[in-house]
PDB file of N, CA and C in Angstrom:
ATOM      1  N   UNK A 729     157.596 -23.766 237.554  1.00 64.00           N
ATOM      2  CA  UNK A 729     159.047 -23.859 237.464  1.00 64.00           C
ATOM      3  C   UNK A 729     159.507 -23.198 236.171  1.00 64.00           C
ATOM      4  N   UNK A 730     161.143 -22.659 236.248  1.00 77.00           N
ATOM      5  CA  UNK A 730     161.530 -21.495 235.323  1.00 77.00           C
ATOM      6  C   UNK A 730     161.718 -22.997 233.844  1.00 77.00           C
ATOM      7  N   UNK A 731     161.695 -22.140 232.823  1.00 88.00           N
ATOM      8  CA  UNK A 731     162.476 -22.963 231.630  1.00 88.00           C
ATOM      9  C   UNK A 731     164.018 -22.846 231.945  1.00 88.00           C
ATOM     10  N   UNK A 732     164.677 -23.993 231.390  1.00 94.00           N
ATOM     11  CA  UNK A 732     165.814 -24.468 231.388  1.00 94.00           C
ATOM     12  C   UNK A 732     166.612 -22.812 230.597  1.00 94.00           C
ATOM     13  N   UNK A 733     167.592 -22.690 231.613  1.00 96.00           N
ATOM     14  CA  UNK A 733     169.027 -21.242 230.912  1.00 96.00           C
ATOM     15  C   UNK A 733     169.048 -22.258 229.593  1.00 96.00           C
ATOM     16  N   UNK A 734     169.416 -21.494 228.620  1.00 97.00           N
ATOM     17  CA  UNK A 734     170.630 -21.523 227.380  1.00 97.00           C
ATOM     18  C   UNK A 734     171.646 -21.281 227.845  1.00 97.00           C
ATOM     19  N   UNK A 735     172.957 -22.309 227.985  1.00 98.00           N
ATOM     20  CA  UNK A 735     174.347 -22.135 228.287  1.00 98.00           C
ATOM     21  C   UNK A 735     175.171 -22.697 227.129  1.00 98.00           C
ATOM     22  N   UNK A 736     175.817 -21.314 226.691  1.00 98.00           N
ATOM     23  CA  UNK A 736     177.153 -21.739 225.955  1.00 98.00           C
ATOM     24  C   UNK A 736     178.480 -21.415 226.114  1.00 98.00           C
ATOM     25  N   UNK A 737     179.544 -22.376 226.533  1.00 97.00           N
ATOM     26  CA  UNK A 737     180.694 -21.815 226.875  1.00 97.00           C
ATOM     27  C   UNK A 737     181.439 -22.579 226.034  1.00 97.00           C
ATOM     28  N   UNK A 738     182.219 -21.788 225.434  1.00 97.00           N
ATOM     29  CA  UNK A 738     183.337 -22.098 224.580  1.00 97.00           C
ATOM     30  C   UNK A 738     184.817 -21.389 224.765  1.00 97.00           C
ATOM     31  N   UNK A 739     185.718 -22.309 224.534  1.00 97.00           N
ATOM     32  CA  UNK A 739     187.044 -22.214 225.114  1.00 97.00           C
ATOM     33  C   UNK A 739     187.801 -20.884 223.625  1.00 97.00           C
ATOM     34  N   UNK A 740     188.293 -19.910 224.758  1.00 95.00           N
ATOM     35  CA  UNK A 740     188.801 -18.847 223.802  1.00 95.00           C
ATOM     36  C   UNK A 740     189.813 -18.441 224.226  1.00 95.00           C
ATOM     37  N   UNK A 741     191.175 -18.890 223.458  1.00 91.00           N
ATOM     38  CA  UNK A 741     192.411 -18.353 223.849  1.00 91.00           C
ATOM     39  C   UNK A 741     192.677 -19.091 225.389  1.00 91.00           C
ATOM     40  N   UNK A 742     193.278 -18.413 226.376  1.00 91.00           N
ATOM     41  CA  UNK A 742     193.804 -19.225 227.612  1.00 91.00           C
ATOM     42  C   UNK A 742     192.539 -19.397 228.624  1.00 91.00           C
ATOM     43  N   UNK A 743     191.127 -19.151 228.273  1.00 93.00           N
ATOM     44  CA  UNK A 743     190.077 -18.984 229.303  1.00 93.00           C
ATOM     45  C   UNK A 743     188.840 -19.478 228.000  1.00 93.00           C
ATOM     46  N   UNK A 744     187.735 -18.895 228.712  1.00 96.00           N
ATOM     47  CA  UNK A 744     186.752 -19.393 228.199  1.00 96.00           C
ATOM     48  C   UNK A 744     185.735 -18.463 228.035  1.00 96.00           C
ATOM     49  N   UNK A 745     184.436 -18.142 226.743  1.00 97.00           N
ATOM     50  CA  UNK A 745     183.215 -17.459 227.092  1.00 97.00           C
ATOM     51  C   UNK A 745     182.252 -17.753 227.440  1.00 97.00           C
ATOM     52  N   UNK A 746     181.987 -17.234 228.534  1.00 98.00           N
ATOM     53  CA  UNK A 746     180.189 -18.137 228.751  1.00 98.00           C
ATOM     54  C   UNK A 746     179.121 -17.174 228.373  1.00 98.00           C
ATOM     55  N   UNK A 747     178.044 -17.754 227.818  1.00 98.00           N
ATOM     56  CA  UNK A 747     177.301 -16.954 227.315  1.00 98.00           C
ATOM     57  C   UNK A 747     175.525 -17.673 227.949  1.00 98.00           C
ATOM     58  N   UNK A 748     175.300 -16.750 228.820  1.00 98.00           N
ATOM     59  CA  UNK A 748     173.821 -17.632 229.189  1.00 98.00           C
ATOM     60  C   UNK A 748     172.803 -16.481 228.435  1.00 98.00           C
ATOM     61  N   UNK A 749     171.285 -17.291 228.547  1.00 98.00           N
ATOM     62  CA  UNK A 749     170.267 -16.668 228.393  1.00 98.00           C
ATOM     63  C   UNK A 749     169.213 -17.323 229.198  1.00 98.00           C
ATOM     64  N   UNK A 750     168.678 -16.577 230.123  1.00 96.00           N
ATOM     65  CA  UNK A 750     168.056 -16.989 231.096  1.00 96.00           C
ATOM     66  C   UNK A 750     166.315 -17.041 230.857  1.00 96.00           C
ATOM     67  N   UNK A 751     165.398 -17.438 231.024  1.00 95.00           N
ATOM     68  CA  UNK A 751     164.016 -17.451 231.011  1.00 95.00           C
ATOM     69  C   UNK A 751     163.535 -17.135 232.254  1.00 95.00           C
ATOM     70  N   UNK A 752     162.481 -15.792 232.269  1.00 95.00           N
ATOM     71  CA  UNK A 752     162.269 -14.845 233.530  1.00 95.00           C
ATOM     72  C   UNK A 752     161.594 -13.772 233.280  1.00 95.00           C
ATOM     73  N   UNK A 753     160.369 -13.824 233.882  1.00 94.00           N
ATOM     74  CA  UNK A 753     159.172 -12.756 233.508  1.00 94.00           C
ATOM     75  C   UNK A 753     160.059 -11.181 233.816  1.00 94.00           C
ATOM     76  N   UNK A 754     161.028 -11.433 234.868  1.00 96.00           N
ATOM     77  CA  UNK A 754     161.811  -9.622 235.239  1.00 96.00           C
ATOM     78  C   UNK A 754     160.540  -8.645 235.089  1.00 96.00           C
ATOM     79  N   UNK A 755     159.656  -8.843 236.333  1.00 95.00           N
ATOM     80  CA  UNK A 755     158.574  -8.397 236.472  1.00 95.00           C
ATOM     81  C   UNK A 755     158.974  -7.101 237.573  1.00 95.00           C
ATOM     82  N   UNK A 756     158.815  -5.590 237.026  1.00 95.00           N
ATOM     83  CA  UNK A 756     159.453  -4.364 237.974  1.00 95.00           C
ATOM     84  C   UNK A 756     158.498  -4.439 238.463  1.00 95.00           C
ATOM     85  N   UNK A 757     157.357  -4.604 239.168  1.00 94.00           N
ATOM     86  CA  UNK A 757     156.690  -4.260 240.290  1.00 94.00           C
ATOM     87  C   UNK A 757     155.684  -2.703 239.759  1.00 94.00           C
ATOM     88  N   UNK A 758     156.113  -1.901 239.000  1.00 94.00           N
ATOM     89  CA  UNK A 758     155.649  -0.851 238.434  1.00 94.00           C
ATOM     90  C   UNK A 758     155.340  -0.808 237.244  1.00 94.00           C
ATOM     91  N   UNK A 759     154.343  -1.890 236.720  1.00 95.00           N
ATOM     92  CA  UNK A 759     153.573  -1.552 235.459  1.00 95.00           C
ATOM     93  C   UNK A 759     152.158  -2.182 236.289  1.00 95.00           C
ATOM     94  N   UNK A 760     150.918  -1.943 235.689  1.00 96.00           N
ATOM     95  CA  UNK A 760     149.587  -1.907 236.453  1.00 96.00           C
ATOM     96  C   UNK A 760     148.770  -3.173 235.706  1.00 96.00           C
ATOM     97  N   UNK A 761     147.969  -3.990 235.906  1.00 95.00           N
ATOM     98  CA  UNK A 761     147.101  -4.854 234.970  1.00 95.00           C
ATOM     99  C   UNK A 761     145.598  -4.056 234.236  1.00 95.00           C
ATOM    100  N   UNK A 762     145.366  -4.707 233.690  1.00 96.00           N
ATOM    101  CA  UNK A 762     144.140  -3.577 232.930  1.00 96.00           C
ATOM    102  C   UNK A 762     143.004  -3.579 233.962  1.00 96.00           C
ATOM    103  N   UNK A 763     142.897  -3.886 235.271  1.00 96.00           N
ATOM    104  CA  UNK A 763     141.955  -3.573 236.000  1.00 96.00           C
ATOM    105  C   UNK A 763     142.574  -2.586 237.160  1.00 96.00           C
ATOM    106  N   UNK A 764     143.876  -1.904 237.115  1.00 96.00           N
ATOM    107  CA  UNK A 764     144.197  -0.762 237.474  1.00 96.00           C
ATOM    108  C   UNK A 764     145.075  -1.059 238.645  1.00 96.00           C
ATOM    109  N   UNK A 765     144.938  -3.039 238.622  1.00 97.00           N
ATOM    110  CA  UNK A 765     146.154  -2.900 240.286  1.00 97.00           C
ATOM    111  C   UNK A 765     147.501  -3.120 239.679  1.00 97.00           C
ATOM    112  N   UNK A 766     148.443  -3.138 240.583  1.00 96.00           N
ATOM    113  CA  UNK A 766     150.039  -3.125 240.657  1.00 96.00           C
ATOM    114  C   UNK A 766     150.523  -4.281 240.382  1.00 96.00           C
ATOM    115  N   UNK A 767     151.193  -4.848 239.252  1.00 96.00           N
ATOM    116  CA  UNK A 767     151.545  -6.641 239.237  1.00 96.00           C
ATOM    117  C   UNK A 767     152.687  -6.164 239.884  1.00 96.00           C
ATOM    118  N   UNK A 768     152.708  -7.172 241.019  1.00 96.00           N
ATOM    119  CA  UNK A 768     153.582  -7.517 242.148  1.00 96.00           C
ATOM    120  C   UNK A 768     155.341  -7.987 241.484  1.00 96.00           C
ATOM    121  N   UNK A 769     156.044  -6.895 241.710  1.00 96.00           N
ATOM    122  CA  UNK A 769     157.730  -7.539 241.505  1.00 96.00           C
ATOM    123  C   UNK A 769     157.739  -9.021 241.429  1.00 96.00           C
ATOM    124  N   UNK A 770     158.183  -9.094 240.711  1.00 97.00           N
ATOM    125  CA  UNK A 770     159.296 -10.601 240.253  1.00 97.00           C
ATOM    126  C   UNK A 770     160.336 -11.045 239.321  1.00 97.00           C
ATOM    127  N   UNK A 771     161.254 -10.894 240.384  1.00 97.00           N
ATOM    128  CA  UNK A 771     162.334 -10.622 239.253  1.00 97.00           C
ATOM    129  C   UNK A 771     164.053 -11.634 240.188  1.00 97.00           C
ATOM    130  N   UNK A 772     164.310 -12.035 239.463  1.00 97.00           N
ATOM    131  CA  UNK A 772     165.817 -12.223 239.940  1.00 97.00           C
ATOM    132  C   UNK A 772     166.566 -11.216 240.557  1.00 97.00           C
ATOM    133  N   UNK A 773     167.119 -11.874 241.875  1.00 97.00           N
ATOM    134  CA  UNK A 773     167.770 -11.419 242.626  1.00 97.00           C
ATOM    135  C   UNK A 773     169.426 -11.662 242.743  1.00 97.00           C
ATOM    136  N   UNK A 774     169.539 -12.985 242.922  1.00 98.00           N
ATOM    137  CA  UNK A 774     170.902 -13.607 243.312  1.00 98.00           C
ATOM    138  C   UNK A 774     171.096 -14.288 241.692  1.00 98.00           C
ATOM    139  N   UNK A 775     171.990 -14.271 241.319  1.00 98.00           N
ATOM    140  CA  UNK A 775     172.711 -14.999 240.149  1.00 98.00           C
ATOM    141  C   UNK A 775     174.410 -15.243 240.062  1.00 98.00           C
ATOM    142  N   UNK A 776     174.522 -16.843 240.630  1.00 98.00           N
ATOM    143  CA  UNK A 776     175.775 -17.167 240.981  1.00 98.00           C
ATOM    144  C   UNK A 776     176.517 -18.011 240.033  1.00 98.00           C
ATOM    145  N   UNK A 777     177.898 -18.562 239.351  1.00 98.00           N
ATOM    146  CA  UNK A 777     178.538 -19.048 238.415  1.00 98.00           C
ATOM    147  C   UNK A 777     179.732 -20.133 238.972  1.00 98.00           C
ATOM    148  N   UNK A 778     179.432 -21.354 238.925  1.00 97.00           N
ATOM    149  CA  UNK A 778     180.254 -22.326 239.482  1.00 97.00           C
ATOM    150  C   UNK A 778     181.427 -22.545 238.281  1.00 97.00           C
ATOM    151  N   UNK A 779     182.794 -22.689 238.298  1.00 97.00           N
ATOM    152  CA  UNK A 779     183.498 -23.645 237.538  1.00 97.00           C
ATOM    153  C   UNK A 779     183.844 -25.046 238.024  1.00 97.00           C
ATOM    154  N   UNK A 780     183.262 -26.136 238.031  1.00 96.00           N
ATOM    155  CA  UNK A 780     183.933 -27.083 238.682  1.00 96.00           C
ATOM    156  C   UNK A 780     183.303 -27.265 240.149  1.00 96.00           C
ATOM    157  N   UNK A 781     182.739 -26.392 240.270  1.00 96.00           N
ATOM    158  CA  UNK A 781     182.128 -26.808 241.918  1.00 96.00           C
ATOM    159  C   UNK A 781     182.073 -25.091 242.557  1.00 96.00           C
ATOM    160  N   UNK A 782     183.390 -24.335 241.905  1.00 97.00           N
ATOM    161  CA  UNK A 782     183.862 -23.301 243.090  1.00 97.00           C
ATOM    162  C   UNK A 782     183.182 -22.218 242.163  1.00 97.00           C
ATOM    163  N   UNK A 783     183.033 -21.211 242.633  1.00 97.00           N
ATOM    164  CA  UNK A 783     182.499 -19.700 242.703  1.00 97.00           C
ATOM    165  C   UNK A 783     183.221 -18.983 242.061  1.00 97.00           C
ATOM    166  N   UNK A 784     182.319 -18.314 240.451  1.00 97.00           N
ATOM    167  CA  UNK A 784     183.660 -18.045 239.828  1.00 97.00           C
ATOM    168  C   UNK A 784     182.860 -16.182 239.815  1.00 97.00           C
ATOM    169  N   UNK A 785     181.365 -16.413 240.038  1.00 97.00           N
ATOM    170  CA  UNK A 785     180.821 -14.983 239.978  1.00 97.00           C
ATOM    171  C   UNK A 785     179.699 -15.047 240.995  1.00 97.00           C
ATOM    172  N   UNK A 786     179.658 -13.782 241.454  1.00 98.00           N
ATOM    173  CA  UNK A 786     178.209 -13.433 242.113  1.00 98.00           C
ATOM    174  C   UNK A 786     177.511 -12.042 241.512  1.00 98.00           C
ATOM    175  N   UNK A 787     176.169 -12.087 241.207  1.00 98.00           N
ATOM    176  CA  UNK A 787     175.734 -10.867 241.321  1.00 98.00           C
ATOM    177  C   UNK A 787     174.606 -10.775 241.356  1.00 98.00           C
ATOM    178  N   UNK A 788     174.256  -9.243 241.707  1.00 98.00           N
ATOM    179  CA  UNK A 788     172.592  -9.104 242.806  1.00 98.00           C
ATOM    180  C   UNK A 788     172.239  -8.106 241.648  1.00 98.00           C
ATOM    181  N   UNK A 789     171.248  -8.752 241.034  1.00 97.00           N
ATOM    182  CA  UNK A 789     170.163  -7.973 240.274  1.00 97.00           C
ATOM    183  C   UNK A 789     168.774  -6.982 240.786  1.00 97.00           C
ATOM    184  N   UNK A 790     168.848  -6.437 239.977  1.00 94.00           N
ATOM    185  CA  UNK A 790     167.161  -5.800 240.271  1.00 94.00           C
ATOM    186  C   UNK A 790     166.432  -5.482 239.455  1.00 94.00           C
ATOM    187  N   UNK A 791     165.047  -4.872 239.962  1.00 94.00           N
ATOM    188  CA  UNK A 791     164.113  -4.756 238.880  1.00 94.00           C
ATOM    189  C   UNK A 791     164.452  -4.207 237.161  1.00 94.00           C
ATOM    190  N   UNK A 792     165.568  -3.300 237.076  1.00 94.00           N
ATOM    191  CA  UNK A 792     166.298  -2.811 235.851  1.00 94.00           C
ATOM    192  C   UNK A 792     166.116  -3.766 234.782  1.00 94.00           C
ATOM    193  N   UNK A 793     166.445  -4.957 235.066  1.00 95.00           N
ATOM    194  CA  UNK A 793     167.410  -5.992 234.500  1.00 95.00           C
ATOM    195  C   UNK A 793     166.330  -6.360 233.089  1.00 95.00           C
ATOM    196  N   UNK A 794     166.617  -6.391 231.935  1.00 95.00           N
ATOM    197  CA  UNK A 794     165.039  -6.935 230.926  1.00 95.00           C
ATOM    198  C   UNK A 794     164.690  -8.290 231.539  1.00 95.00           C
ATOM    199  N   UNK A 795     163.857  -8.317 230.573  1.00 95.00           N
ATOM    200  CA  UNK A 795     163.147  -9.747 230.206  1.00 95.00           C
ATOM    201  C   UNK A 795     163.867 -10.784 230.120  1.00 95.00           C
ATOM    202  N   UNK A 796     163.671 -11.981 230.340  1.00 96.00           N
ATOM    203  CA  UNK A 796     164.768 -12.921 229.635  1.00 96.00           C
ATOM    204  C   UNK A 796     166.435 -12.941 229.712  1.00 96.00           C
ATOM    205  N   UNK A 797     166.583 -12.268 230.646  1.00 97.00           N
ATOM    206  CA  UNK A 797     168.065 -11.778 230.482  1.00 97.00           C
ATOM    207  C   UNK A 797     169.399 -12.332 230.072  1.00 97.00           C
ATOM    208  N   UNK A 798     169.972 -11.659 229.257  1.00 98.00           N
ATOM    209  CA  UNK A 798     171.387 -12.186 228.690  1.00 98.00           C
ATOM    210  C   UNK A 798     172.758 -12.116 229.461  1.00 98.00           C
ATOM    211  N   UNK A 799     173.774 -12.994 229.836  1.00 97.00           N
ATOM    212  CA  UNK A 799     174.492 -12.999 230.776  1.00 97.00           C
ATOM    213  C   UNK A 799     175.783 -13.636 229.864  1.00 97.00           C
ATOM    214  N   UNK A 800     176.840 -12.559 229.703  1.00 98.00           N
ATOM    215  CA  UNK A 800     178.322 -13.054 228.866  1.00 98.00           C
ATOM    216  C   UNK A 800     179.482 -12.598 230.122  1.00 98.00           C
ATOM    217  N   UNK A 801     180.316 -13.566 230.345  1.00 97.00           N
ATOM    218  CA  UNK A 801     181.654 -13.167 230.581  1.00 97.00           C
ATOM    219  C   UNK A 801     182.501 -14.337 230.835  1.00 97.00           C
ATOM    220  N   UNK A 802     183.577 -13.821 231.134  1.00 97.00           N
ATOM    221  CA  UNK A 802     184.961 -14.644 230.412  1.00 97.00           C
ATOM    222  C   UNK A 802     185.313 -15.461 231.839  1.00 97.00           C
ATOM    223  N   UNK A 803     185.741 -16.846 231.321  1.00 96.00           N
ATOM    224  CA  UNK A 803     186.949 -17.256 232.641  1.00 96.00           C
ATOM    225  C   UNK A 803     188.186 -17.473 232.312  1.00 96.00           C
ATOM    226  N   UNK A 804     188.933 -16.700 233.079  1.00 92.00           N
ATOM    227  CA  UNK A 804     190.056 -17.722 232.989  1.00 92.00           C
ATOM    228  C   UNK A 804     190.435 -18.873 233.301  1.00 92.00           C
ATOM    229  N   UNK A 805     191.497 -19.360 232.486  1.00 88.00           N
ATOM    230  CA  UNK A 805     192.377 -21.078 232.726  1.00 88.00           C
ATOM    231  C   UNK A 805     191.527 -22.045 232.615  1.00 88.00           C
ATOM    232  N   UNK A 806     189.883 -21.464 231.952  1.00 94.00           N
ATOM    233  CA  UNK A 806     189.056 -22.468 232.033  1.00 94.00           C
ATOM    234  C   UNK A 806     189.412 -23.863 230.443  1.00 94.00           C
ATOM    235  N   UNK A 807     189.035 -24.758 230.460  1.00 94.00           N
ATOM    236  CA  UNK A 807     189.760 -26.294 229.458  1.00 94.00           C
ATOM    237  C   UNK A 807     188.788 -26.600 229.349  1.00 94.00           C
ATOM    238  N   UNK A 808     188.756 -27.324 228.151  1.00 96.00           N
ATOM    239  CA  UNK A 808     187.482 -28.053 227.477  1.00 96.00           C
ATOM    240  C   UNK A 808     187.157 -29.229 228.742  1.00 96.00           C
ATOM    241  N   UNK A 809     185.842 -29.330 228.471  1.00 97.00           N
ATOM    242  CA  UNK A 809     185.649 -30.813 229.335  1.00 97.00           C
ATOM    243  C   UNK A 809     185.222 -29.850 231.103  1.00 97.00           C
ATOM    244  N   UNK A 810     185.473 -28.715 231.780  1.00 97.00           N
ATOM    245  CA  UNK A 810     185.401 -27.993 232.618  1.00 97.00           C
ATOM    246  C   UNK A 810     183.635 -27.995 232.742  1.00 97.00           C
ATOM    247  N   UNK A 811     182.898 -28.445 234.004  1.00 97.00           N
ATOM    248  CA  UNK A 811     181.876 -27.867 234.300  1.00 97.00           C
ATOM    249  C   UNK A 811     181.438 -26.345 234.407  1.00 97.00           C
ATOM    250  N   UNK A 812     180.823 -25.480 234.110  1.00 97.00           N
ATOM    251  CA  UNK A 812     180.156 -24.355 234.356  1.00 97.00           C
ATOM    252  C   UNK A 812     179.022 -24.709 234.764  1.00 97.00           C
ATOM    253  N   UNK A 813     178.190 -24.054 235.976  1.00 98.00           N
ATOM    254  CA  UNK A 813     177.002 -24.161 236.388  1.00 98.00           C
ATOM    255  C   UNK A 813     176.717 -22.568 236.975  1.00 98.00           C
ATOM    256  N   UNK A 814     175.446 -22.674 236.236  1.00 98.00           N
ATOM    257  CA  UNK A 814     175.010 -20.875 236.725  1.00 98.00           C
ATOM    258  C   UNK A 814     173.369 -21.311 237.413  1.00 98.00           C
ATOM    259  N   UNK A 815     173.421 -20.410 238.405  1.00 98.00           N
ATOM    260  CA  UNK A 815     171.792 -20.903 239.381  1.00 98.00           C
ATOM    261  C   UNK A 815     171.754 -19.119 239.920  1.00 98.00           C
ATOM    262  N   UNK A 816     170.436 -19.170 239.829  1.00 97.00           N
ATOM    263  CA  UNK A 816     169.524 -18.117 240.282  1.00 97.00           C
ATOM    264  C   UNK A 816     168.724 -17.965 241.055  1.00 97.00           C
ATOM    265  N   UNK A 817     168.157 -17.264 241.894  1.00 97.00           N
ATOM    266  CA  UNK A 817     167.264 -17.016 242.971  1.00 97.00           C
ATOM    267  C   UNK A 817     166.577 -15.623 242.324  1.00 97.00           C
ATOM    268  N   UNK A 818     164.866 -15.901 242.943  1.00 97.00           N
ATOM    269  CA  UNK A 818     164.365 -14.557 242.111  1.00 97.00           C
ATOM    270  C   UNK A 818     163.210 -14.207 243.661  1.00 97.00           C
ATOM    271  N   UNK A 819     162.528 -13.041 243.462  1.00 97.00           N
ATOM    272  CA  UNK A 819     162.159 -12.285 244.485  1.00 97.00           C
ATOM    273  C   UNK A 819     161.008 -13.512 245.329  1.00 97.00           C
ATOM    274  N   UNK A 820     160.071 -14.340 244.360  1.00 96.00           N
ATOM    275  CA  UNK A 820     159.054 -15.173 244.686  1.00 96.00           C
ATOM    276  C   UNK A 820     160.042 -16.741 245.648  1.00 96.00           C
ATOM    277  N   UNK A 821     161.282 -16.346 245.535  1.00 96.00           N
ATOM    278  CA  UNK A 821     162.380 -17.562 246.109  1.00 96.00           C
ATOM    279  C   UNK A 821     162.354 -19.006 245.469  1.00 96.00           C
ATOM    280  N   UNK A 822     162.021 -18.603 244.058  1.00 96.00           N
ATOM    281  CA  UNK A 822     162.320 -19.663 243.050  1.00 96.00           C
ATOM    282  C   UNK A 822     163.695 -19.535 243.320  1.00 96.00           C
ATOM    283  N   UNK A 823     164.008 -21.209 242.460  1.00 96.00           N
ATOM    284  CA  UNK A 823     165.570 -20.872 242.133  1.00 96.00           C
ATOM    285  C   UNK A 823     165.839 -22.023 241.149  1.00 96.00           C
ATOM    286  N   UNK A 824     166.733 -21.745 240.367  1.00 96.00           N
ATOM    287  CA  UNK A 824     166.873 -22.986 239.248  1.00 96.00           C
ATOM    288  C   UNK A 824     168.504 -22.969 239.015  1.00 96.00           C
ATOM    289  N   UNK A 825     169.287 -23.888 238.866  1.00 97.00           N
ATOM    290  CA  UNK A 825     170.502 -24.331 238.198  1.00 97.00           C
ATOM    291  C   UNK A 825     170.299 -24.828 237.011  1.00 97.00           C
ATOM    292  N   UNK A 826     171.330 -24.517 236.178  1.00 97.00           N
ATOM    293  CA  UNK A 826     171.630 -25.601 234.872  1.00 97.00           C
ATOM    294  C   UNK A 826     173.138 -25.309 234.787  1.00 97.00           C
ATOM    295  N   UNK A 827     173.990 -26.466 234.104  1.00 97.00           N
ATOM    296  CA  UNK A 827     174.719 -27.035 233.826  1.00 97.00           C
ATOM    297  C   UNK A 827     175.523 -26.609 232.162  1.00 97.00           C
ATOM    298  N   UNK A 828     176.406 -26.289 232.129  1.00 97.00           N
ATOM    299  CA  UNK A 828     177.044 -26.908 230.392  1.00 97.00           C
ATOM    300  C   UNK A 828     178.695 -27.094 230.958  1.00 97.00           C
ATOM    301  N   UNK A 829     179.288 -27.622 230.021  1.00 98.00           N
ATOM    302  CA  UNK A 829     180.399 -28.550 229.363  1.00 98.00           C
ATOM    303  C   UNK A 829     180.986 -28.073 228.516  1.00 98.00           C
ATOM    304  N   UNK A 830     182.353 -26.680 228.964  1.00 97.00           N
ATOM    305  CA  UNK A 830     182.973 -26.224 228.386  1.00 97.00           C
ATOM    306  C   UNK A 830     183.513 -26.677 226.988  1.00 97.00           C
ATOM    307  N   UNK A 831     183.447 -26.319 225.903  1.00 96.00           N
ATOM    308  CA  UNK A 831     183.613 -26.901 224.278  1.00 96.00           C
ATOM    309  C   UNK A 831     184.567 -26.213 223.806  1.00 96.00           C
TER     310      UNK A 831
END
């Protein structure tokens, strides 16, 4: 199982920033192991952004994406005290949610 995202969202002006950092080998499928075979893709695919329950982002990644990946953007009309929840799906059909508490 993945390590827990880093989520920070803090309230800026009439909306809010969220700022994740995700934990994730973002394995391209095209680098080789030292005995000459292919380590098999694994990487995040689906990465979705709840406010409150509802759907505030979607987006479909691919092998590109680094290591560890960093994830910033803004909501609007979002208020202190507001759930954010960001969950991921990756090529092996892991998938993990975490949670923060707009500040």
């Amino acid at each position: 199982m993945a390590e827990p995202m880093r989520i920070r969202a803090q309230v800026q002006g009439s909306g809010a920033v969220v700022r994740v950092l995700m934990n994730h080998e973002m394995e391209t499928g095209q680098r080789k192991d030292p005995n000459g075979r292919t380590i098999p893709a694994w990487h995040i695919t689906d990465v979705t952004a709840t406010l409150n329950g509802k759907t505030v982002l979607t987006a479909e990644w691919g092998p590109a994406v680094s290591r560890n990946p960093f994830l910033q953007f803004t909501l609007k009309n979002a208020k202190a005290g507001d759930k954010v929840a960001i969950s991921w799906k990756d090529t092996r059909g892991d998938t993990r949610t975490d949670e923060a508490t707009v500040a």
